[in-house]
Amino acid sequence: MSTLDIILQQLANGLILGSFYALVALGYTMVYGIIKLLNFAHGDLYMVGGFVGFLILSAISGLLGESWAAIVCSMVLSMLAVGLLGVIIQRVAYRPMLQAPRLSILITALAVSMILSNGVMAITDGEYLAFNTDLSFDGLDFGNVFISYTQLALVVSASLLMVILYLFVNKTLYGKAMRAIAIDQDACKLMGINVNRIIAMTFFIGSSLAAAAGVMAGVYYGSLHFSMGFVIGLKAFTAAVIGGIGSIPGAMLGGLVLGLLEAFGTQIPFVGSEWKDVFSFGLLILLLILKPTGILGKTEIERM
Amino acid sequence: MSPSADTSVVTDGINWLQHQRNRMIVLMVMAAVAMVIPLVANNYMLEVLTNAWFYTILCLGLNIVVGYAGLLDLGYAAFFAVGAYTTGILTSQFGINFWLTIPAAVLCSMLAGIIIGGPTLRLRSDYLAIVTLGFGEIVRIIARNLEITGGASGLIGIDRPSFFGIELSQGIHFYYVFLLLAIFACFVSYRLQNSRLGRAWQYVREDEDAAEAMGINRVGVKLYAYVIGAMFGGVAGSFFAVKMTAISPETFTFAQSVLILLGVVLGGMGKIPGVIVGAFALVLFPEIFRGLGSMRMLIFAIVMLIIMLYRPEGIWPRKQS
């Protein structure tokens, strides 16, 4: 393979990885933007999304087979289910804690994350689940660079979801309410916005995006495991921070940047793929030290 | 007995405990029991209790960071790993006497604390949680991939230390070693709690901005908490390495960090007896409910959530003044 081929191939790999990261990072950033909570359970919602998608796919495969139609159908249903789960979590665990000290709510989020991952572990006995689909292995062949239709479809659907989200947040009244709450919750209450409902909605959207990414990852990698949410949660957080936490375009950009960095990072000589995670966590730490506001983040002014 | 009589017994008990002298009596009795237990316990009980003291040290160390200074550290196992690997490498590969490796382990874990804490303690507390989590993972991955740390299989055949000619090899030896370390950790924690630094921590925890306005060096004070917490972890790791004679990266996972954190949260953040109770609950609970198997962490997590929702100060909280 020529250097150009390697660059193109890694570009493709990076974009796919990046769109997963971006979808998960969006949920992080939206929740953080609106209630300043670092939702540790978010990565686990991605994992639960994958499993729910798998369950639905096996349930409807009798009707639709394991074709694209079935996958899209199970993805949408999984998004709804996990979105609802996100709302329930918010209602049960986070809402009572909003006035509590920061440490308590972070520990609460950690506990929720552990309940989800260990719950799935108990159900699946810690085994890997094979996510079978009968998608073809065809694709676009550019000489040495190969991009399968599955990969293409994943990137397209991820982008589609992000465009819809962008329009929702920027063009609808609900989106406007979300942005307003991120700025000043108390003023929003005075303006007659149902703050709790908008927060619940944010959790719904964020969780369903994570679920979409989970189903996509299941299709792409062909297997599911209860621990898959942990690392992606960290990576997505990194992506959100790279882009500037709280900023929606920032999360998308951050996801892509991180995906590309990781894809090209594996090409650095003498650095094997086992160091991939060290690379991205190191990047996160460095970034938080040097520019905690990220690429698109606004500088926060602390008022006393 | 009516409920009111029940409460009055409790209140009487608490009042009785208010006196310094009475408290010392309780403490003495408990210490005496802890000293005598190994003479009557079987090997299994001894092992479990040793483990409980070991977790007491770790939890007290993390308590300085989480309970005193109010910083969430999700990578505490990393410091424990640094201590264990420092001792492991120095004794097994360089043949250095165990006792000489302890200062090295303390130094290395302090260094790790400074490296990770120095730049990040300026950040908001929730960023710190993620950075420490990432750092914990980095340390584990490095340990798994380097040659000097023995890779994924870890280090084996770490020599047992000897103490004035007696080789520390039996369960009972390590019981006393960890008991003494735990008592020492309690003493240090207690002295710190009531020191000028301890009060500064409390101030920073309650209101960071006000503390800074009062002339407290916010970042410096937090760094102290971080480094001292790291030292506790390092020392515990050192002794852990020689007790187990083998260490592997899988001991120092995120789950381990969470477990230690749970011990701190369970008993009551910032209070020494609470933390000890938490550490013991952590170790004894899975031993008592052995049948639960893989459900153990799930139940822990549910308990943690319930505590946070209904009793955020823990089982035995710190007194509010």
PDB file of C-alpha atoms in Angstrom, chain A residues 181-279:
ATOM      1  CA  ILE A 181     -31.990  26.646  30.418  1.00  0.00           C
ATOM      2  CA  ALA A 182     -28.305  26.111  29.805  1.00  0.00           C
ATOM      3  CA  ILE A 183     -27.820  29.839  30.306  1.00  0.00           C
ATOM      4  CA  ASP A 184     -30.074  30.555  33.266  1.00  0.00           C
ATOM      5  CA  GLN A 185     -32.397  28.038  34.801  1.00  0.00           C
ATOM      6  CA  ASP A 186     -34.079  30.365  37.257  1.00  0.00           C
ATOM      7  CA  ALA A 187     -34.876  32.966  34.640  1.00  0.00           C
ATOM      8  CA  CYS A 188     -36.417  30.215  32.511  1.00  0.00           C
ATOM      9  CA  LYS A 189     -38.711  29.229  35.343  1.00  0.00           C
ATOM     10  CA  LEU A 190     -39.848  32.837  35.625  1.00  0.00           C
ATOM     11  CA  MET A 191     -40.499  32.907  31.890  1.00  0.00           C
ATOM     12  CA  GLY A 192     -42.901  29.983  32.241  1.00  0.00           C
ATOM     13  CA  ILE A 193     -40.689  27.281  30.778  1.00  0.00           C
ATOM     14  CA  ASN A 194     -41.331  23.856  32.275  1.00  0.00           C
ATOM     15  CA  VAL A 195     -37.711  23.312  33.221  1.00  0.00           C
ATOM     16  CA  ASN A 196     -38.099  19.756  34.478  1.00  0.00           C
ATOM     17  CA  ARG A 197     -39.780  18.664  31.292  1.00  0.00           C
ATOM     18  CA  ILE A 198     -37.077  20.191  29.113  1.00  0.00           C
ATOM     19  CA  ILE A 199     -34.361  18.542  31.205  1.00  0.00           C
ATOM     20  CA  ALA A 200     -36.151  15.207  30.834  1.00  0.00           C
ATOM     21  CA  MET A 201     -36.338  15.816  27.098  1.00  0.00           C
ATOM     22  CA  THR A 202     -32.611  16.495  26.975  1.00  0.00           C
ATOM     23  CA  PHE A 203     -31.958  13.197  28.704  1.00  0.00           C
ATOM     24  CA  PHE A 204     -34.292  11.467  26.270  1.00  0.00           C
ATOM     25  CA  ILE A 205     -32.503  12.857  23.225  1.00  0.00           C
ATOM     26  CA  GLY A 206     -29.014  12.291  24.605  1.00  0.00           C
ATOM     27  CA  SER A 207     -29.755   8.721  25.672  1.00  0.00           C
ATOM     28  CA  SER A 208     -31.413   7.823  22.391  1.00  0.00           C
ATOM     29  CA  LEU A 209     -28.430   9.123  20.437  1.00  0.00           C
ATOM     30  CA  ALA A 210     -26.181   6.944  22.575  1.00  0.00           C
ATOM     31  CA  ALA A 211     -28.486   3.991  21.914  1.00  0.00           C
ATOM     32  CA  ALA A 212     -28.284   4.650  18.173  1.00  0.00           C
ATOM     33  CA  ALA A 213     -24.501   4.572  18.416  1.00  0.00           C
ATOM     34  CA  GLY A 214     -24.726   1.359  20.427  1.00  0.00           C
ATOM     35  CA  VAL A 215     -26.790  -0.411  17.796  1.00  0.00           C
ATOM     36  CA  MET A 216     -24.475   0.863  15.074  1.00  0.00           C
ATOM     37  CA  ALA A 217     -21.455  -0.397  16.982  1.00  0.00           C
ATOM     38  CA  GLY A 218     -23.148  -3.780  17.357  1.00  0.00           C
ATOM     39  CA  VAL A 219     -23.716  -3.956  13.610  1.00  0.00           C
ATOM     40  CA  TYR A 220     -20.222  -2.737  12.846  1.00  0.00           C
ATOM     41  CA  TYR A 221     -18.196  -4.862  15.257  1.00  0.00           C
ATOM     42  CA  GLY A 222     -20.582  -7.823  15.232  1.00  0.00           C
ATOM     43  CA  SER A 223     -20.453  -8.396  18.984  1.00  0.00           C
ATOM     44  CA  LEU A 224     -21.671  -6.891  22.234  1.00  0.00           C
ATOM     45  CA  HIS A 225     -20.233  -6.978  25.717  1.00  0.00           C
ATOM     46  CA  PHE A 226     -21.378  -5.406  28.957  1.00  0.00           C
ATOM     47  CA  SER A 227     -18.083  -3.577  29.382  1.00  0.00           C
ATOM     48  CA  MET A 228     -18.157  -1.841  26.025  1.00  0.00           C
ATOM     49  CA  GLY A 229     -19.730   1.287  27.485  1.00  0.00           C
ATOM     50  CA  PHE A 230     -16.871   2.107  29.822  1.00  0.00           C
ATOM     51  CA  VAL A 231     -14.141   2.921  27.335  1.00  0.00           C
ATOM     52  CA  ILE A 232     -16.450   4.594  24.840  1.00  0.00           C
ATOM     53  CA  GLY A 233     -17.870   6.697  27.644  1.00  0.00           C
ATOM     54  CA  LEU A 234     -14.399   7.947  28.437  1.00  0.00           C
ATOM     55  CA  LYS A 235     -13.574   8.490  24.775  1.00  0.00           C
ATOM     56  CA  ALA A 236     -16.812  10.317  24.134  1.00  0.00           C
ATOM     57  CA  PHE A 237     -16.154  12.512  27.121  1.00  0.00           C
ATOM     58  CA  THR A 238     -12.722  13.234  25.659  1.00  0.00           C
ATOM     59  CA  ALA A 239     -14.399  14.108  22.378  1.00  0.00           C
ATOM     60  CA  ALA A 240     -16.843  16.412  24.136  1.00  0.00           C
ATOM     61  CA  VAL A 241     -13.977  18.152  25.911  1.00  0.00           C
ATOM     62  CA  ILE A 242     -11.941  18.467  22.715  1.00  0.00           C
ATOM     63  CA  GLY A 243     -14.852  20.225  21.059  1.00  0.00           C
ATOM     64  CA  GLY A 244     -15.702  22.277  24.117  1.00  0.00           C
ATOM     65  CA  ILE A 245     -18.087  20.741  26.607  1.00  0.00           C
ATOM     66  CA  GLY A 246     -21.598  22.122  26.428  1.00  0.00           C
ATOM     67  CA  SER A 247     -21.312  22.934  22.744  1.00  0.00           C
ATOM     68  CA  ILE A 248     -23.266  20.704  20.352  1.00  0.00           C
ATOM     69  CA  PRO A 249     -21.249  21.386  17.180  1.00  0.00           C
ATOM     70  CA  GLY A 250     -18.200  21.023  19.408  1.00  0.00           C
ATOM     71  CA  ALA A 251     -19.163  17.462  20.339  1.00  0.00           C
ATOM     72  CA  MET A 252     -19.565  16.511  16.684  1.00  0.00           C
ATOM     73  CA  LEU A 253     -16.249  18.085  15.757  1.00  0.00           C
ATOM     74  CA  GLY A 254     -14.525  16.614  18.809  1.00  0.00           C
ATOM     75  CA  GLY A 255     -15.792  13.138  17.961  1.00  0.00           C
ATOM     76  CA  LEU A 256     -14.439  13.315  14.451  1.00  0.00           C
ATOM     77  CA  VAL A 257     -11.130  14.773  15.577  1.00  0.00           C
ATOM     78  CA  LEU A 258     -10.670  12.034  18.175  1.00  0.00           C
ATOM     79  CA  GLY A 259     -11.663   9.297  15.725  1.00  0.00           C
ATOM     80  CA  LEU A 260      -9.163  10.545  13.173  1.00  0.00           C
ATOM     81  CA  LEU A 261      -6.428  11.012  15.760  1.00  0.00           C
ATOM     82  CA  GLU A 262      -6.888   7.458  16.950  1.00  0.00           C
ATOM     83  CA  ALA A 263      -6.945   6.030  13.456  1.00  0.00           C
ATOM     84  CA  PHE A 264      -3.749   7.822  12.520  1.00  0.00           C
ATOM     85  CA  GLY A 265      -2.247   7.295  15.957  1.00  0.00           C
ATOM     86  CA  THR A 266      -2.097   3.555  15.294  1.00  0.00           C
ATOM     87  CA  GLN A 267       0.105   4.299  12.276  1.00  0.00           C
ATOM     88  CA  ILE A 268       2.855   5.955  14.287  1.00  0.00           C
ATOM     89  CA  PRO A 269       5.852   3.636  14.147  1.00  0.00           C
ATOM     90  CA  PHE A 270       6.720   1.664  17.333  1.00  0.00           C
ATOM     91  CA  VAL A 271       3.383   2.563  18.886  1.00  0.00           C
ATOM     92  CA  GLY A 272       1.170  -0.481  18.696  1.00  0.00           C
ATOM     93  CA  SER A 273      -2.588  -0.438  18.955  1.00  0.00           C
ATOM     94  CA  GLU A 274      -2.345  -1.537  22.605  1.00  0.00           C
ATOM     95  CA  TRP A 275      -1.266   2.022  23.349  1.00  0.00           C
ATOM     96  CA  LYS A 276      -4.308   3.500  21.612  1.00  0.00           C
ATOM     97  CA  ASP A 277      -6.168   4.143  24.847  1.00  0.00           C
ATOM     98  CA  VAL A 278      -3.130   5.643  26.532  1.00  0.00           C
ATOM     99  CA  PHE A 279      -2.891   7.943  23.548  1.00  0.00           C
TER     100      PHE A 279
END
